[in-house]
Coordinates of C-alpha atoms in Angstrom, one line a residue:
Chain A
X1 CA -16.3 -89.2 6.4
X2 CA -13.6 -86.9 6.7
X3 CA -14.0 -87.3 10.7
X4 CA -13.1 -91.0 10.9
X5 CA -9.9 -90.7 8.7
X6 CA -8.9 -87.5 11.1
X7 CA -9.2 -89.7 14.1
X8 CA -7.3 -92.6 12.7
X9 CA -4.5 -90.1 11.7
X10 CA -4.0 -89.1 15.1
X11 CA -4.7 -92.1 17.4
X12 CA -3.7 -95.1 14.6
X13 CA 0.2 -96.4 16.2
X14 CA 2.6 -95.7 13.2
X15 CA 5.6 -98.3 14.0
X16 CA 7.7 -96.2 11.8
X17 CA 6.7 -92.9 14.3
X18 CA 9.3 -92.6 17.0
X19 CA 8.9 -88.5 17.5
X20 CA 12.0 -86.6 19.1
X21 CA 11.7 -83.3 20.7
X22 CA 14.2 -81.1 22.2
X23 CA 12.7 -77.2 23.7
X24 CA 15.1 -75.0 25.1
X25 CA 13.2 -72.1 27.4
X26 CA 12.6 -69.8 30.3
X27 CA 10.7 -71.1 33.1
X28 CA 7.4 -69.2 32.3
X29 CA 3.8 -70.4 32.8
X30 CA 2.4 -69.5 29.8
X31 CA 5.7 -70.5 28.0
X32 CA 4.9 -74.0 29.6
X33 CA 2.0 -74.3 28.7
X34 CA 2.9 -73.5 24.5
X35 CA 5.1 -76.2 24.9
X36 CA 3.1 -79.1 26.7
X37 CA 0.3 -78.3 23.4
X38 CA 3.8 -78.4 20.9
X39 CA 4.5 -81.5 22.4
X40 CA 0.8 -83.0 21.9
X41 CA 1.1 -82.4 18.7
X42 CA 4.4 -83.1 17.9
X43 CA 3.6 -86.5 19.7
X44 CA 0.0 -87.2 18.7
X45 CA -0.3 -90.8 17.4
X46 CA 3.5 -92.1 18.5
X47 CA 0.9 -93.8 21.6
X48 CA -2.6 -94.1 23.1
X49 CA -4.1 -90.6 24.2
X50 CA -4.0 -92.2 27.5
X51 CA -0.3 -92.0 27.7
X52 CA 0.0 -88.6 26.4
X53 CA -2.0 -87.4 28.9
X54 CA 0.0 -88.9 32.1
X55 CA 3.4 -87.1 29.7
X56 CA 1.5 -84.2 29.6
X57 CA 1.0 -84.4 33.6
X58 CA 4.1 -85.0 34.5
X59 CA 5.4 -82.9 32.3
X60 CA 3.4 -80.3 34.0
X61 CA 4.5 -80.6 37.1
X62 CA 7.8 -81.2 36.6
X63 CA 8.5 -77.9 34.7
X64 CA 5.7 -75.6 37.3
X65 CA 8.1 -76.8 39.6
X66 CA 11.1 -75.1 38.0
X67 CA 9.2 -72.0 37.3
X68 CA 7.8 -72.1 41.1
X69 CA 11.4 -72.4 42.8
X70 CA 13.2 -71.0 40.4
X71 CA 14.0 -68.1 42.4
X72 CA 15.2 -65.0 41.1
X73 CA 17.7 -64.0 44.1
X74 CA 20.6 -66.9 44.2
X75 CA 22.0 -68.3 46.9
X76 CA 24.6 -65.4 47.6
X77 CA 21.7 -63.1 47.8
X78 CA 22.1 -61.8 44.2
X79 CA 19.5 -61.6 41.6
X80 CA 19.8 -63.5 38.9
X81 CA 20.8 -61.6 35.9
X82 CA 19.3 -63.3 33.3
X83 CA 15.6 -63.8 34.5
X84 CA 13.8 -67.4 35.3
X85 CA 15.8 -70.6 35.3
X86 CA 16.7 -71.9 31.7
X87 CA 15.0 -75.4 31.1
X88 CA 16.4 -77.7 28.1
X89 CA 13.5 -80.4 27.6
X90 CA 13.9 -83.5 25.7
X91 CA 11.3 -86.0 25.0
X92 CA 12.0 -89.3 23.0
X93 CA 9.7 -92.0 21.6
X94 CA 11.1 -95.3 22.3
X95 CA 10.2 -99.1 22.9
X96 CA 8.4 -99.1 25.9
X97 CA 8.2 -95.8 26.8
X98 CA 8.8 -92.3 26.0
X99 CA 11.9 -90.7 27.9
X100 CA 11.9 -87.2 29.2
X101 CA 15.1 -84.8 30.7
X102 CA 14.7 -82.0 31.6
X103 CA 17.3 -80.1 32.9
X104 CA 17.3 -75.8 34.8
X105 CA 19.8 -73.6 36.1
X106 CA 17.9 -73.2 39.0
X107 CA 18.0 -73.7 42.6
X108 CA 18.9 -77.2 43.7
X109 CA 15.9 -79.8 43.7
X110 CA 15.4 -80.9 47.5
X111 CA 16.2 -84.1 48.0
X112 CA 12.4 -84.9 49.6
X113 CA 11.1 -84.3 46.0
X114 CA 12.3 -87.8 45.1
X115 CA 11.5 -89.5 48.4
X116 CA 8.8 -91.7 48.1
X117 CA 5.4 -89.9 48.8
X118 CA 2.2 -90.8 50.9
X119 CA -1.3 -88.7 50.6
X120 CA -1.7 -87.0 54.1
X121 CA -5.0 -89.4 55.6
X122 CA -7.9 -88.1 54.6
X123 CA -9.9 -89.3 57.3
X124 CA -8.1 -87.3 59.3
X125 CA -8.5 -84.1 57.5
X126 CA -12.0 -84.7 55.8
X127 CA -13.9 -83.8 59.1
X128 CA -12.5 -79.7 58.5
X129 CA -12.0 -79.0 55.2
X130 CA -10.1 -76.1 56.1
X131 CA -7.1 -78.2 56.9
X132 CA -7.2 -79.2 53.5
X133 CA -4.3 -79.0 51.8
X134 CA -4.1 -77.1 48.0
X135 CA -0.6 -77.9 47.4
X136 CA 2.2 -80.4 47.2
X137 CA 0.7 -82.4 44.9
X138 CA 3.0 -82.2 42.1
X139 CA 5.5 -84.5 42.9
X140 CA 3.6 -87.1 44.4
X141 CA 1.5 -87.2 41.0
X142 CA 4.8 -87.1 38.7
X143 CA 5.7 -90.2 41.1
X144 CA 2.6 -91.7 40.3
X145 CA 2.9 -91.2 36.4
X146 CA 5.9 -91.1 35.8
X147 CA 8.6 -94.0 36.2
X148 CA 12.6 -94.7 36.1
X149 CA 12.8 -91.6 37.9
X150 CA 16.1 -90.0 38.7
X151 CA 18.0 -87.0 39.6
X152 CA 21.4 -85.4 40.2
X153 CA 22.7 -81.6 40.1
X154 CA 25.9 -81.2 38.2
X155 CA 27.5 -77.7 38.8
X156 CA 24.7 -74.7 38.5
X157 CA 22.2 -77.5 36.7
X158 CA 19.6 -79.6 37.8
X159 CA 18.9 -82.9 35.5
X160 CA 16.0 -85.1 36.0
X161 CA 14.7 -87.8 34.4
X162 CA 12.0 -90.4 33.8
X163 CA 9.8 -92.8 31.5
X164 CA 6.3 -92.8 31.2
X165 CA 5.8 -96.4 30.1
X166 CA 3.9 -97.5 26.9
X167 CA 2.3 -101.0 27.0
X168 CA 2.8 -101.5 23.1
X169 CA 0.3 -104.3 22.5
X170 CA -2.1 -102.7 24.2
X171 CA -2.5 -99.5 22.1
X172 CA -5.9 -99.2 20.9
X173 CA -6.2 -99.4 17.2
X174 CA -9.4 -97.1 16.1
X175 CA -11.2 -98.6 12.9
X176 CA -11.6 -96.2 10.4
X177 CA -14.8 -95.2 8.6
X178 CA -13.1 -97.1 5.5
X179 CA -12.3 -99.8 7.5
X180 CA -15.5 -100.4 8.9
X181 CA -17.3 -100.6 5.7
X182 CA -14.9 -102.6 4.2
X183 CA -15.7 -105.5 6.4
X184 CA -19.7 -104.8 6.0
Chain B
X1 CA -10.9 -66.5 30.7
X2 CA -14.3 -67.6 29.6
X3 CA -17.1 -68.2 32.4
X4 CA -20.4 -69.1 31.8
X5 CA -23.3 -69.1 34.5
X6 CA -26.4 -69.9 34.4
X7 CA -28.6 -69.3 37.2
X8 CA -30.4 -71.9 38.9
X9 CA -33.6 -72.1 41.2
X10 CA -31.5 -72.6 44.2
X11 CA -28.0 -71.7 43.1
X12 CA -26.1 -71.1 39.9
X13 CA -24.0 -73.2 37.9
X14 CA -20.6 -72.0 36.7
X15 CA -19.1 -73.6 33.1
X16 CA -15.6 -73.9 32.7
X17 CA -14.9 -72.6 29.1
X18 CA -11.4 -73.0 29.2
X19 CA -9.3 -76.1 27.4
X20 CA -7.1 -76.1 30.3
X21 CA -6.9 -74.7 34.0
X22 CA -2.9 -75.0 34.6
X23 CA -0.5 -72.7 36.5
X24 CA -0.6 -70.5 33.7
X25 CA -4.2 -69.6 34.6
X26 CA -5.0 -71.1 38.2
X27 CA -4.7 -67.9 40.1
X28 CA -7.2 -65.7 38.1
X29 CA -9.5 -68.6 37.6
X30 CA -9.4 -68.8 41.5
X31 CA -10.0 -65.3 42.4
X32 CA -12.8 -65.2 39.3
X33 CA -14.5 -68.5 40.9
X34 CA -14.5 -67.4 44.4
X35 CA -15.6 -63.7 43.5
X36 CA -18.5 -65.3 41.5
X37 CA -20.0 -68.1 43.6
X38 CA -19.5 -64.9 47.0
X39 CA -22.9 -63.7 44.8
X40 CA -23.9 -67.6 43.9
X41 CA -27.0 -69.1 46.1
X42 CA -26.6 -71.6 48.0
X43 CA -26.0 -74.6 45.6
X44 CA -22.9 -73.9 43.5
X45 CA -21.6 -76.7 40.7
X46 CA -18.8 -76.2 38.6
X47 CA -19.1 -77.6 35.2
X48 CA -15.8 -78.7 34.2
X49 CA -16.9 -80.6 31.3
X50 CA -14.5 -78.3 28.9
X51 CA -11.3 -78.7 30.5
X52 CA -9.1 -81.1 28.8
X53 CA -6.4 -80.9 30.8
X54 CA -5.8 -79.8 34.6
X55 CA -2.6 -79.9 36.8
X56 CA -2.0 -79.6 40.3
X57 CA -2.1 -75.8 40.4
X58 CA -5.5 -76.3 38.9
X59 CA -6.3 -79.2 41.5
X60 CA -5.4 -76.3 44.3
X61 CA -7.2 -73.7 42.8
X62 CA -10.8 -76.2 43.3
X63 CA -9.2 -77.0 46.8
X64 CA -9.3 -73.5 47.8
X65 CA -12.8 -72.4 46.0
X66 CA -14.3 -75.5 48.2
X67 CA -12.3 -73.8 51.4
X68 CA -13.6 -71.1 50.8
X69 CA -17.3 -72.0 50.4
X70 CA -19.1 -70.7 53.6
X71 CA -21.1 -73.5 56.0
X72 CA -24.4 -74.3 54.6
X73 CA -23.6 -74.1 51.2
X74 CA -22.9 -77.0 48.4
X75 CA -19.9 -77.2 46.1
X76 CA -20.4 -79.6 43.4
X77 CA -18.4 -80.6 40.0
X78 CA -19.9 -82.0 37.0
X79 CA -18.5 -83.8 33.4
X80 CA -15.2 -84.0 34.4
X81 CA -13.1 -85.6 31.4
X82 CA -10.8 -88.6 31.8
X83 CA -7.7 -86.4 32.5
X84 CA -9.6 -84.0 35.3
X85 CA -10.6 -87.2 36.5
X86 CA -7.4 -88.9 37.1
X87 CA -6.3 -86.0 39.0
X88 CA -8.7 -86.2 41.4
X89 CA -8.5 -90.0 41.9
X90 CA -5.0 -90.3 42.2
X91 CA -4.8 -87.5 44.8
X92 CA -8.3 -89.2 46.5
X93 CA -9.7 -85.2 46.5
X94 CA -12.4 -87.2 44.6
X95 CA -13.5 -88.4 48.1
X96 CA -13.8 -84.6 49.2
X97 CA -15.3 -82.8 46.7
X98 CA -18.7 -83.8 45.5
X99 CA -18.6 -85.3 41.5
X100 CA -21.7 -85.8 39.8
X101 CA -22.0 -87.2 36.5
X102 CA -22.8 -84.3 33.8
X103 CA -26.5 -85.3 33.1
X104 CA -27.2 -83.1 36.2
X105 CA -26.4 -79.4 35.6
X106 CA -30.6 -78.3 34.9
X107 CA -29.1 -75.6 32.9
X108 CA -31.9 -72.8 32.2
X109 CA -30.9 -69.1 31.3
X110 CA -27.4 -68.5 30.3
X111 CA -25.0 -65.5 31.2
X112 CA -21.9 -65.4 29.8
X113 CA -19.4 -63.3 31.6
X114 CA -16.2 -62.6 29.9

């Protein structure tokens, strides 16, 4: 039953396994995708798949935001000489959560991104599907899955940090086929 | 992008054979599905059972497809994986777009589209 062993390797929490990841890359949707896939590999087994999916969603929305608003034209009207913003990403698994820090040299984050968000009243728009919003969900999703969201601007760089909480006692331990057989 | 078409008596089921609908493919995804929907019959079903990850740009693409459906035609989703379902639930789009269990496909002949 190699499948069972594999499942155990992926899902069973190793108390000593607290991965750390740092990456530096230009803001681009394909690079964001590669980075998120790499993150899933690096952090597999360090928390439940549910937590890692929340982490992936929060990071995707954060990094997509830099890509979308990493305006190549600077405030001065000059085109950025060095391409899309340069992102630094740190992810650290620690007790109680997975901490993320994202910095970039794109345009400043508008203050209302971090303001508490509410969805538009669906009852007002569901009658008319053409009024449905197609965007604007990113920060709402980040605020839903992340905690301790904070932001500051220092010089030419944005600094954004958040934590994905991990309920350590509720991590699912997937029994291996060998363990199941041992119990029989 | 891999999409599999299953023609039905009253429409079409489009199986999305992609693990991710993210910002890297959302625009192309929207355009491809919309062009398929244009000839799809009255009932269009999007099978997302292969999709493991979707972000808000993927959600926006699906909302745009839903909005582009001509009056009188139905559009629904099947086979949502937990991560995809979460995005629809958190944004409450699950109360706007019809989401059905995966067993509803009624798949018949398959036509592959690259």
